[in-house]
Structure formats: C-alpha cells, structure tokens
mmCIF file of C-alpha atoms and ligand atoms in Angstrom:
data_model
loop_
_atom_site.group_PDB
_atom_site.id
_atom_site.type_symbol
_atom_site.label_atom_id
_atom_site.label_comp_id
_atom_site.label_asym_id
_atom_site.label_seq_id
_atom_site.Cartn_x
_atom_site.Cartn_y
_atom_site.Cartn_z
ATOM 1 C CA MET P 1 201.110 84.962 155.746
ATOM 2 C CA GLY P 2 199.142 85.978 152.245
ATOM 3 C CA GLY P 3 199.973 83.988 149.239
ATOM 4 C CA LEU P 4 201.165 80.735 148.491
ATOM 5 C CA SER P 5 203.709 78.872 150.749
ATOM 6 C CA VAL P 6 205.807 76.011 149.531
ATOM 7 C CA ARG P 7 208.265 74.189 152.114
ATOM 8 C CA ASP P 8 210.878 71.270 151.603
ATOM 9 C CA ALA P 9 208.456 69.814 148.425
ATOM 10 C CA VAL P 10 209.139 66.405 147.369
ATOM 11 C CA VAL P 11 207.595 64.995 144.274
ATOM 12 C CA ARG P 12 208.864 61.302 143.541
ATOM 13 C CA TYR P 13 207.390 59.289 140.769
ATOM 14 C CA ASP P 14 207.476 55.359 141.822
ATOM 15 C CA GLY P 15 208.152 52.912 138.996
ATOM 16 C CA GLU P 16 211.224 51.662 137.364
ATOM 17 C CA GLY P 17 214.133 53.388 139.744
ATOM 18 C CA GLY P 18 211.788 56.133 140.580
ATOM 19 C CA THR P 19 212.421 59.946 139.436
ATOM 20 C CA THR P 20 212.611 62.538 141.846
ATOM 21 C CA ALA P 21 210.951 65.222 139.838
ATOM 22 C CA VAL P 22 211.444 68.076 142.864
ATOM 23 C CA ALA P 23 213.543 67.416 145.408
ATOM 24 C CA GLY P 24 213.363 69.891 148.167
ATOM 25 C CA VAL P 25 211.789 73.472 147.212
ATOM 26 C CA ASP P 26 210.824 76.394 149.217
ATOM 27 C CA LEU P 27 208.849 78.915 147.275
ATOM 28 C CA ASP P 28 206.556 82.090 148.363
ATOM 29 C CA VAL P 29 204.356 83.480 145.769
ATOM 30 C CA ALA P 30 202.643 87.080 147.401
ATOM 31 C CA ASP P 31 199.245 87.893 147.036
ATOM 32 C CA GLY P 32 199.105 89.769 143.487
ATOM 33 C CA GLU P 33 202.537 88.449 142.243
ATOM 34 C CA ILE P 34 203.582 86.112 139.174
ATOM 35 C CA LEU P 35 205.859 84.093 139.724
ATOM 36 C CA ALA P 36 207.596 82.392 136.520
ATOM 37 C CA LEU P 37 208.884 78.479 136.728
ATOM 38 C CA LEU P 38 211.932 78.614 134.401
ATOM 39 C CA GLY P 39 213.792 75.166 133.703
ATOM 40 C CA PRO P 40 214.965 73.091 130.978
ATOM 41 C CA SER P 41 212.525 70.259 130.162
ATOM 42 C CA GLY P 42 212.341 67.664 132.425
ATOM 43 C CA CYS P 43 213.848 70.012 135.613
ATOM 44 C CA GLY P 44 210.500 69.661 137.628
ATOM 45 C CA LYS P 45 208.419 72.890 136.797
ATOM 46 C CA SER P 46 205.132 70.745 135.529
ATOM 47 C CA SER P 47 205.269 68.543 138.687
ATOM 48 C CA LEU P 48 205.789 71.471 140.921
ATOM 49 C CA LEU P 49 202.917 73.067 139.077
ATOM 50 C CA ARG P 50 200.985 70.048 139.301
ATOM 51 C CA ALA P 51 201.817 69.508 142.962
ATOM 52 C CA VAL P 52 200.404 72.926 143.909
ATOM 53 C CA ALA P 53 197.217 72.264 142.074
ATOM 54 C CA GLY P 54 196.601 69.228 143.876
ATOM 55 C CA LEU P 55 197.103 67.042 140.938
ATOM 56 C CA GLU P 56 199.766 65.641 142.115
ATOM 57 C CA PRO P 57 200.615 64.372 145.695
ATOM 58 C CA LEU P 58 203.398 65.437 147.862
ATOM 59 C CA THR P 59 205.979 62.926 148.579
ATOM 60 C CA ALA P 60 207.169 65.115 151.267
ATOM 61 C CA GLY P 61 206.676 68.314 152.109
ATOM 62 C CA THR P 62 203.766 71.043 152.778
ATOM 63 C CA ILE P 63 201.649 73.320 150.317
ATOM 64 C CA ALA P 64 199.458 76.108 151.993
ATOM 65 C CA PHE P 65 197.647 78.931 150.698
ATOM 66 C CA ASP P 66 196.859 82.301 152.475
ATOM 67 C CA GLY P 67 198.565 80.311 155.770
ATOM 68 C CA GLU P 68 196.032 77.071 155.151
ATOM 69 C CA ASP P 69 197.609 73.564 154.821
ATOM 70 C CA LEU P 70 196.126 72.377 151.217
ATOM 71 C CA ALA P 71 197.015 68.622 152.510
ATOM 72 C CA GLY P 72 194.023 66.253 151.530
ATOM 73 C CA VAL P 73 192.271 69.712 149.926
ATOM 74 C CA PRO P 74 191.039 68.200 146.509
ATOM 75 C CA VAL P 75 191.760 69.928 143.194
ATOM 76 C CA HIS P 76 188.422 71.494 142.633
ATOM 77 C CA ARG P 77 188.338 72.684 146.476
ATOM 78 C CA ARG P 78 191.591 74.849 145.913
ATOM 79 C CA GLY P 79 190.245 77.685 144.500
ATOM 80 C CA PHE P 80 192.807 77.536 141.423
ATOM 81 C CA GLY P 81 192.611 78.285 138.148
ATOM 82 C CA LEU P 82 194.505 76.237 135.291
ATOM 83 C CA LEU P 83 195.914 76.731 131.934
ATOM 84 C CA PHE P 84 197.666 74.138 130.038
ATOM 85 C CA GLN P 85 199.266 74.021 126.618
ATOM 86 C CA ASP P 86 196.000 73.029 125.024
ATOM 87 C CA GLY P 87 193.178 75.120 126.324
ATOM 88 C CA GLN P 88 191.151 72.056 125.715
ATOM 89 C CA LEU P 89 187.960 74.153 124.963
ATOM 90 C CA PHE P 90 184.710 72.483 124.894
ATOM 91 C CA ALA P 91 183.870 72.197 121.569
ATOM 92 C CA HIS P 92 180.597 71.799 121.984
ATOM 93 C CA ARG P 93 180.092 75.200 123.714
ATOM 94 C CA ASP P 94 180.314 78.478 121.964
ATOM 95 C CA VAL P 95 183.096 81.007 123.244
ATOM 96 C CA ALA P 96 180.786 82.562 125.771
ATOM 97 C CA ARG P 97 179.754 79.404 127.125
ATOM 98 C CA ASN P 98 183.265 78.286 127.413
ATOM 99 C CA VAL P 99 184.159 81.226 129.464
ATOM 100 C CA ALA P 100 181.194 80.968 131.400
ATOM 101 C CA TYR P 101 181.877 77.311 132.718
ATOM 102 C CA GLY P 102 183.196 77.955 135.741
ATOM 103 C CA LEU P 103 180.580 80.448 136.350
ATOM 104 C CA GLU P 104 177.782 77.874 136.017
ATOM 105 C CA VAL P 105 179.549 74.889 138.127
ATOM 106 C CA ALA P 106 179.434 77.821 140.859
ATOM 107 C CA ARG P 107 176.034 78.916 140.155
ATOM 108 C CA VAL P 108 176.571 82.270 139.679
ATOM 109 C CA PRO P 109 173.075 83.841 138.710
ATOM 110 C CA ARG P 110 172.612 84.189 134.638
ATOM 111 C CA ALA P 111 172.723 88.350 134.627
ATOM 112 C CA GLU P 112 176.034 88.565 136.670
ATOM 113 C CA ARG P 113 177.636 85.597 134.362
ATOM 114 C CA ALA P 114 176.480 87.438 131.202
ATOM 115 C CA ALA P 115 178.549 90.474 133.047
ATOM 116 C CA ARG P 116 181.708 88.776 133.562
ATOM 117 C CA VAL P 117 181.855 87.009 130.323
ATOM 118 C CA HIS P 118 181.563 90.310 128.502
ATOM 119 C CA GLU P 119 184.293 91.766 130.958
ATOM 120 C CA LEU P 120 186.957 88.270 130.594
ATOM 121 C CA LEU P 121 186.474 88.875 127.178
ATOM 122 C CA ASP P 122 186.984 92.345 126.450
ATOM 123 C CA ALA P 123 190.340 91.547 128.518
ATOM 124 C CA VAL P 124 191.758 88.853 126.430
ATOM 125 C CA GLY P 125 190.996 91.215 123.380
ATOM 126 C CA LEU P 126 188.207 88.826 122.146
ATOM 127 C CA ALA P 127 185.211 91.229 122.454
ATOM 128 C CA GLY P 128 182.437 90.187 120.326
ATOM 129 C CA TYR P 129 183.219 86.979 120.105
ATOM 130 C CA GLY P 130 180.879 85.675 122.620
ATOM 131 C CA ALA P 131 178.785 83.376 119.844
ATOM 132 C CA ARG P 132 181.875 82.128 117.841
ATOM 133 C CA SER P 133 182.025 78.559 117.355
ATOM 134 C CA VAL P 134 185.754 77.490 118.818
ATOM 135 C CA SER P 135 186.644 75.597 116.135
ATOM 136 C CA THR P 136 186.639 78.571 114.283
ATOM 137 C CA LEU P 137 189.544 79.994 115.906
ATOM 138 C CA SER P 138 193.127 80.456 115.591
ATOM 139 C CA GLY P 139 195.338 78.932 118.243
ATOM 140 C CA GLY P 140 196.043 82.065 119.783
ATOM 141 C CA GLU P 141 192.538 83.058 120.219
ATOM 142 C CA ARG P 142 191.791 79.552 121.795
ATOM 143 C CA GLN P 143 194.568 80.172 124.176
ATOM 144 C CA ARG P 144 192.994 83.657 125.000
ATOM 145 C CA VAL P 145 189.244 81.867 125.610
ATOM 146 C CA ALA P 146 191.061 79.252 127.911
ATOM 147 C CA LEU P 147 192.948 82.162 129.658
ATOM 148 C CA ALA P 148 189.365 84.054 130.254
ATOM 149 C CA ARG P 149 187.610 80.842 131.467
ATOM 150 C CA ALA P 150 190.362 79.962 134.031
ATOM 151 C CA LEU P 151 189.876 83.876 135.280
ATOM 152 C CA ALA P 152 186.351 83.780 135.193
ATOM 153 C CA PRO P 153 185.429 82.414 138.297
ATOM 154 C CA ARG P 154 188.568 85.231 139.884
ATOM 155 C CA PRO P 155 190.711 82.111 141.111
ATOM 156 C CA ARG P 156 192.524 82.984 144.018
ATOM 157 C CA LEU P 157 196.066 81.165 142.227
ATOM 158 C CA LEU P 158 196.076 81.314 138.546
ATOM 159 C CA LEU P 159 198.377 78.205 137.602
ATOM 160 C CA LEU P 160 199.638 78.307 133.790
ATOM 161 C CA ASP P 161 201.517 75.455 132.271
ATOM 162 C CA GLU P 162 203.846 76.418 128.889
ATOM 163 C CA PRO P 163 200.047 78.277 127.932
ATOM 164 C CA PHE P 164 202.010 79.229 124.864
ATOM 165 C CA SER P 165 204.514 76.628 123.812
ATOM 166 C CA ALA P 166 202.333 75.246 120.700
ATOM 167 C CA LEU P 167 201.938 78.787 118.909
ATOM 168 C CA ASP P 168 204.623 80.621 117.117
ATOM 169 C CA ARG P 169 207.152 82.653 118.003
ATOM 170 C CA ALA P 170 205.757 86.025 117.236
ATOM 171 C CA LEU P 171 202.386 85.309 118.927
ATOM 172 C CA ARG P 172 203.651 83.802 122.014
ATOM 173 C CA GLU P 173 205.741 87.492 122.123
ATOM 174 C CA ARG P 174 202.283 89.057 121.870
ATOM 175 C CA LEU P 175 200.311 86.772 124.306
ATOM 176 C CA ALA P 176 202.891 87.151 126.819
ATOM 177 C CA VAL P 177 202.682 90.832 126.780
ATOM 178 C CA ASP P 178 198.904 90.450 126.738
ATOM 179 C CA VAL P 179 198.351 87.954 129.626
ATOM 180 C CA ARG P 180 200.798 89.923 131.739
ATOM 181 C CA ASP P 181 198.249 92.841 131.302
ATOM 182 C CA VAL P 182 195.131 91.014 132.141
ATOM 183 C CA LEU P 183 196.930 89.278 135.229
ATOM 184 C CA ARG P 184 197.860 92.519 136.602
ATOM 185 C CA ALA P 185 194.526 94.219 135.744
ATOM 186 C CA THR P 186 192.926 91.518 137.744
ATOM 187 C CA GLY P 187 195.446 91.464 140.202
ATOM 188 C CA THR P 188 195.772 87.569 139.742
ATOM 189 C CA THR P 189 198.077 85.899 141.786
ATOM 190 C CA ALA P 190 200.151 83.418 139.353
ATOM 191 C CA VAL P 191 202.220 80.693 138.749
ATOM 192 C CA PHE P 192 203.619 80.356 135.216
ATOM 193 C CA VAL P 193 205.543 77.714 133.945
ATOM 194 C CA THR P 194 208.138 77.838 130.726
ATOM 195 C CA HIS P 195 211.496 76.849 129.409
ATOM 196 C CA ASP P 196 211.899 80.390 127.644
ATOM 197 C CA HIS P 197 213.401 82.864 129.816
ATOM 198 C CA ASP P 198 212.148 85.713 127.605
ATOM 199 C CA GLU P 199 208.614 84.627 128.239
ATOM 200 C CA ALA P 200 209.658 84.264 131.735
ATOM 201 C CA PHE P 201 210.620 88.033 132.228
ATOM 202 C CA THR P 202 207.764 89.531 130.032
ATOM 203 C CA VAL P 203 204.795 88.034 132.305
ATOM 204 C CA ALA P 204 206.339 87.821 135.404
ATOM 205 C CA ASP P 205 207.695 90.193 138.504
ATOM 206 C CA ARG P 206 210.425 87.220 139.765
ATOM 207 C CA THR P 207 211.265 84.145 138.562
ATOM 208 C CA GLY P 208 212.342 80.872 139.511
ATOM 209 C CA VAL P 209 215.180 79.068 137.659
ATOM 210 C CA MET P 210 214.769 75.086 138.128
ATOM 211 C CA GLN P 211 217.406 72.620 137.635
ATOM 212 C CA ALA P 212 217.363 69.137 138.008
ATOM 213 C CA GLY P 213 214.081 69.534 140.568
ATOM 214 C CA ARG P 214 215.847 71.845 142.439
ATOM 215 C CA LEU P 215 215.156 76.019 142.966
ATOM 216 C CA LEU P 216 218.324 77.766 142.070
ATOM 217 C CA GLN P 217 217.590 81.223 142.752
ATOM 218 C CA VAL P 218 214.507 83.326 142.569
ATOM 219 C CA ALA P 219 214.566 86.934 141.902
ATOM 220 C CA PRO P 220 213.372 90.153 139.455
ATOM 221 C CA PRO P 221 214.527 89.772 135.945
ATOM 222 C CA GLU P 222 217.336 92.515 136.105
ATOM 223 C CA GLU P 223 218.617 90.846 139.351
ATOM 224 C CA LEU P 224 218.682 87.169 138.070
ATOM 225 C CA TRP P 225 220.876 88.788 134.739
ATOM 226 C CA ARG P 226 222.907 91.319 136.984
ATOM 227 C CA ALA P 227 223.867 88.820 139.399
ATOM 228 C CA PRO P 228 223.236 85.038 139.012
ATOM 229 C CA ALA P 229 223.884 83.001 141.809
ATOM 230 C CA SER P 230 225.700 80.415 139.872
ATOM 231 C CA ARG P 231 227.134 79.317 136.703
ATOM 232 C CA GLU P 232 224.511 77.016 136.028
ATOM 233 C CA VAL P 233 222.043 79.911 136.258
ATOM 234 C CA ALA P 234 223.611 81.966 134.454
ATOM 235 C CA GLN P 235 224.303 79.647 131.433
ATOM 236 C CA PHE P 236 220.488 78.808 131.701
ATOM 237 C CA LEU P 237 219.755 82.534 131.276
ATOM 238 C CA GLY P 238 221.618 82.703 127.824
ATOM 239 C CA TYR P 239 225.504 83.593 129.186
ATOM 240 C CA GLN P 240 227.335 82.241 126.592
ATOM 241 C CA ALA P 241 230.968 81.677 128.082
ATOM 242 C CA PHE P 242 232.927 81.878 131.603
ATOM 243 C CA VAL P 243 236.124 83.641 131.595
ATOM 244 C CA PRO P 244 238.008 82.926 134.862
ATOM 245 C CA LEU P 245 238.717 85.983 137.325
ATOM 246 C CA GLY P 246 241.780 85.293 137.974
ATOM 247 C CA THR P 247 241.506 86.373 141.521
ATOM 248 C CA ARG P 248 241.995 84.116 144.774
ATOM 249 C CA ALA P 249 238.649 83.711 145.482
ATOM 250 C CA GLY P 250 237.635 82.168 142.308
ATOM 251 C CA GLY P 251 234.843 82.993 140.311
ATOM 252 C CA TRP P 252 233.617 84.108 136.688
ATOM 253 C CA LEU P 253 232.827 86.470 134.543
ATOM 254 C CA ALA P 254 230.079 85.452 132.573
ATOM 255 C CA VAL P 255 229.937 86.347 128.970
ATOM 256 C CA GLY P 256 226.095 87.697 128.030
ATOM 257 C CA PRO P 257 224.777 86.614 125.096
ATOM 258 C CA THR P 258 225.991 90.241 123.557
ATOM 259 C CA GLY P 259 228.753 90.541 126.124
ATOM 260 C CA LEU P 260 231.422 89.881 123.041
ATOM 261 C CA ARG P 261 232.203 92.842 120.686
ATOM 262 C CA VAL P 262 234.283 92.786 117.379
ATOM 263 C CA LEU P 263 236.621 95.892 117.677
ATOM 264 C CA SER P 264 235.842 98.221 114.964
ATOM 265 C CA ASP P 265 239.455 98.192 113.955
ATOM 266 C CA ALA P 266 241.406 95.573 114.379
ATOM 267 C CA ARG P 267 244.663 96.913 113.367
ATOM 268 C CA SER P 268 244.171 99.346 116.914
ATOM 269 C CA THR P 269 245.000 98.076 120.170
ATOM 270 C CA PRO P 270 242.183 100.259 122.146
ATOM 271 C CA GLN P 271 242.671 99.759 125.741
ATOM 272 C CA GLN P 272 245.993 98.675 127.712
ATOM 273 C CA PRO P 273 245.140 95.272 128.277
ATOM 274 C CA GLY P 274 245.456 95.114 132.073
ATOM 275 C CA SER P 275 243.798 93.355 135.028
ATOM 276 C CA ASP P 276 240.594 94.414 134.242
ATOM 277 C CA ASP P 277 238.610 92.298 131.679
ATOM 278 C CA SER P 278 236.538 94.627 129.667
ATOM 279 C CA GLY P 279 239.808 95.940 128.269
ATOM 280 C CA ARG P 280 240.995 92.917 127.444
ATOM 281 C CA VAL P 281 241.586 92.015 123.906
ATOM 282 C CA TRP P 282 241.378 88.210 122.376
ATOM 283 C CA GLU P 283 242.333 87.278 118.718
ATOM 284 C CA ALA P 284 239.620 85.180 117.152
ATOM 285 C CA ARG P 285 238.599 83.711 113.746
ATOM 286 C CA VAL P 286 235.258 84.663 111.902
ATOM 287 C CA VAL P 287 233.613 81.557 111.035
ATOM 288 C CA GLU P 288 230.137 82.893 110.113
ATOM 289 C CA SER P 289 228.122 86.179 109.655
ATOM 290 C CA ALA P 290 224.863 86.627 110.373
ATOM 291 C CA PHE P 291 221.793 89.339 111.056
ATOM 292 C CA ARG P 292 219.743 88.898 113.669
ATOM 293 C CA ARG P 293 216.820 91.669 115.312
ATOM 294 C CA GLY P 294 218.269 94.367 113.194
ATOM 295 C CA ARG P 295 222.027 93.959 113.812
ATOM 296 C CA ALA P 296 225.090 92.822 112.187
ATOM 297 C CA GLN P 297 226.828 89.626 114.248
ATOM 298 C CA VAL P 298 229.325 86.662 113.997
ATOM 299 C CA ILE P 299 230.276 83.816 115.044
ATOM 300 C CA VAL P 300 233.764 83.739 116.270
ATOM 301 C CA VAL P 301 236.101 81.020 117.136
ATOM 302 C CA VAL P 302 238.018 82.420 120.449
ATOM 303 C CA ASP P 303 239.899 81.381 123.266
ATOM 304 C CA LEU P 304 238.855 83.306 126.302
ATOM 305 C CA GLY P 305 241.192 80.852 128.427
ATOM 306 C CA SER P 306 239.094 77.387 128.608
ATOM 307 C CA GLY P 307 239.887 76.386 125.696
ATOM 308 C CA ASP P 308 238.828 77.353 121.664
ATOM 309 C CA GLN P 309 234.807 78.202 121.612
ATOM 310 C CA ARG P 310 232.388 79.247 119.270
ATOM 311 C CA LEU P 311 230.954 82.557 120.417
ATOM 312 C CA VAL P 312 228.145 85.410 119.036
ATOM 313 C CA ALA P 313 230.486 88.600 119.058
ATOM 314 C CA GLN P 314 228.411 91.887 117.989
ATOM 315 C CA VAL P 315 229.398 93.775 115.116
ATOM 316 C CA GLU P 316 229.655 97.869 115.259
ATOM 317 C CA ASP P 317 230.361 98.593 111.507
ATOM 318 C CA ALA P 318 227.682 98.551 108.889
ATOM 319 C CA ALA P 319 229.228 95.606 107.314
ATOM 320 C CA ALA P 320 230.116 92.221 108.969
ATOM 321 C CA PRO P 321 233.409 90.976 108.598
ATOM 322 C CA ALA P 322 233.421 87.801 106.606
ATOM 323 C CA PRO P 323 233.979 84.166 107.705
ATOM 324 C CA GLY P 324 237.952 83.603 107.945
ATOM 325 C CA ALA P 325 238.688 86.936 108.833
ATOM 326 C CA ALA P 326 241.123 86.990 112.000
ATOM 327 C CA VAL P 327 239.513 89.814 114.275
ATOM 328 C CA LYS P 328 240.184 91.110 117.699
ATOM 329 C CA VAL P 329 237.123 90.811 120.207
ATOM 330 C CA THR P 330 236.975 92.039 123.710
ATOM 331 C CA LEU P 331 233.987 92.584 126.631
ATOM 332 C CA ASP P 332 231.222 94.813 126.538
ATOM 333 C CA GLU P 333 231.251 95.103 130.474
ATOM 334 C CA SER P 334 227.450 96.139 130.718
ATOM 335 C CA SER P 335 226.454 92.859 129.416
ATOM 336 C CA CYS P 336 228.808 90.492 131.395
ATOM 337 C CA ALA P 337 228.022 89.483 135.202
ATOM 338 C CA VAL P 338 230.301 87.975 138.016
ATOM 339 C CA VAL P 339 229.332 84.411 139.345
ATOM 340 C CA GLY P 340 230.708 82.562 141.745
ATOM 341 C CA GLY P 341 232.680 79.298 141.450
HETATM 342 P P1 ADP D 401 209.182 69.571 133.087
HETATM 343 O O1 ADP D 401 207.857 70.663 133.430
HETATM 344 O O2 ADP D 401 210.294 70.965 133.995
HETATM 345 O O3 ADP D 401 209.417 69.609 131.788
HETATM 346 P P2 ADP D 401 208.196 67.198 134.676
HETATM 347 O O4 ADP D 401 207.848 67.920 135.998
HETATM 348 O O5 ADP D 401 207.751 67.601 133.430
HETATM 349 O O6 ADP D 401 209.599 68.842 133.939
HETATM 350 O O7 ADP D 401 209.419 66.407 134.862
HETATM 351 C C1 ADP D 401 210.422 65.710 135.818
HETATM 352 C C2 ADP D 401 210.625 64.664 135.845
HETATM 353 O O8 ADP D 401 209.573 63.752 136.397
HETATM 354 C C3 ADP D 401 211.183 63.937 133.905
HETATM 355 O O9 ADP D 401 212.449 63.305 134.513
HETATM 356 C C4 ADP D 401 209.867 63.193 133.992
HETATM 357 O O10 ADP D 401 210.414 62.237 133.205
HETATM 358 C C5 ADP D 401 209.204 62.636 135.359
HETATM 359 N N1 ADP D 401 208.237 62.437 135.435
HETATM 360 C C6 ADP D 401 207.285 63.755 134.947
HETATM 361 N N2 ADP D 401 205.957 63.122 135.250
HETATM 362 C C7 ADP D 401 205.996 62.163 135.648
HETATM 363 C C8 ADP D 401 204.891 60.632 135.781
HETATM 364 N N3 ADP D 401 203.652 60.837 136.054
HETATM 365 N N4 ADP D 401 205.421 59.342 135.879
HETATM 366 C C9 ADP D 401 206.857 59.034 136.052
HETATM 367 N N5 ADP D 401 207.685 60.319 135.466
HETATM 368 C C10 ADP D 401 207.441 61.369 135.391
#
C-alpha cells in the first residue's frame, strides 16, 4: 500500500519515572492525503511526528512508507520534508537560496534549480521575493519561505509541526488556507500537527484526535463533528456541555459551541417539552453579554442536568439580554451530536 503506515507505535522517554509520549498508535496516511494530528499540548503529537521523521527512535512498533519499513533509515534518507514552528531560515542566504537549499544538496543542475525556486515562490505567494534578505521578512513571509524550501525537493511526505503557532490569529487563518492550497496543488502527502481544531479542519482531509499518547479517532472534519467517538473527542472539539440522554443505553447529547439558543421571547412556551431534547427548555440566568464574529451571544448559568454550568448561548434578537436577566434556553439540534457513554 502507498503512503505512510504506522503500527503500534510507542515512544517512551527515559528519565525520572519515564514518560510514554506515544502509547500505541496505528495510523495510515494515503498517497496525496493531508492528515492533521490534533490534540492538547503534551498529548504526544510532536513525538509521533518526530518518530515518523526519524528524529526520535520508536520504543516499539513500526513505521513504513510505500511498504518499506523505515527502522534504521536515517532522517536524511527518508525523503521527507520538515517544517517547524520556527522555520529556521539560513540568515546568510537570500530567499531564493534558502528555497534552493535542498536542491543544491541533491545536486540539481542550476537552471532546473532556478526554475523550481521560481515555481515554489510563486506557489507560496512570494513571487519576486527571491533576492530579498530573510531579515527583511515578516513572520508569515518567513514561514512561507520555509514551506517553499521544504517542498522544493518534492518530498514524498511533508511533516509540519505547529508551523503557524508563533503567528497572530488572522495571519494563521490565511496561511492555513494557503498551505492547504499549495499542498493540494503539489499533490503533497502531509502530516500536520496542531492544537487548533479550526486550523486542522482547514488544512486536512482527515484529522486524528490525540489524547494522552493515544489516537482517539481519525475522520474527516464533518464526520468528527457529526459523530465524535467519545465525550473526550467532543470536548476537545469544543462541545461545551453534555446532556444525559436518559435512555437505557446511556449516552449524551453533546452541545456544540453554538448548540444552545436563547428563546427569543422568554414568555412564550414554544414546543411542548417532551422526550426530544431539541424541544426541551431550561431556565437560565444571563451573566455576560458579548458580541463575537458578528453575532450577539450571552453567557448563561444553566443546569442541563449535571449541575450549574456557564455556557455560551446564541441570541437571535438584535439586542442581547442584559446580565442578570432570566431567560429560557433550548438546544439547536443541528449543532448537537449524540455520543456514547
Ligand atoms: P505535543 O506535541 O502534543 O505537545 P509532545 O510529543 O511534545 O506533545 O510531548 C508528549 C510528552 O512527552 C509530554 O509529557 C512531554 O513532556 C514529553 N516529552 C517530549 N519530548 C521529550 C523529551 N525529549 N524528553 C522527555 N520527555 C519529553
């Protein structure tokens, strides 16, 4: 089978007590696929990526590419490209010679090198920057150069470790879209490590959610959102509360970031409260009004069945109710998901 194949991978660090950073992971990345590894800081994403790169030895398990076991294959023989948070450009080389670096190492002839550098700078939106000194570049431009440099030798797999985490949010969002476009246009197979789910979903075809060294679920974004495999996954994706389903099988209705809604007229009783949770109504108290991404929101204190919680609720009226107001809230079914116990 083509692409990356990780089986039962374990990465353990010695030292006091020892840390198992990767605790038995299976993962396949198909040829041309972009996969994101998503999870909180310390869950083992980088350790897994570094093991794939050959920078960290596996304690157990195997990593293969295109069917070849990579045990014993050193970093520079794997044919992989690497991009880290700090692209670590060569300060004494101009932009073009930074991008050309891997091509020089591979002894690509000069004319071919120049054409490839030109093509790559164009692809990352830096056409005409070749002669610039890297010291004149912004943080975002530096990472674009680092991406072009990593892609220039046509790596069979590109490994990206939090490549935008040093940049501000707006820039990160734009770069995520651009990186996705460049990876798609070049047909690059890639593994992209991030702790930001928006970023993962923007860049990747499939996302693997990691926690405490384990891969909890790997799926395309729509599927992760629609059917998180567990409360842990849902929580990490930003589902903000869990309403017990009350069925014999157990399980929960996970309330998404926009899954709670203030009833527009607090005096009305809309649907009859019934077994369907989307028709249920709870009394809540507003503690804060906010305006986010062009929409009015409130933070309410409400008991959905597991005690008082502070949750975000969407407001459809132009004006949000003021702090202190008593309101009624209901669930927006399209922003909720059923998860197992
Ligand atoms: P993430 O990339 O998800 O933030 P890491 O793979 O960096 O997670 O770290 C996973 C765990 O391994 C953490 O507990 C971290 O402290 C530990 N760890 C990472 N690198 C080393 C190392 N070189 N030596 C010892 N422990 C490490």
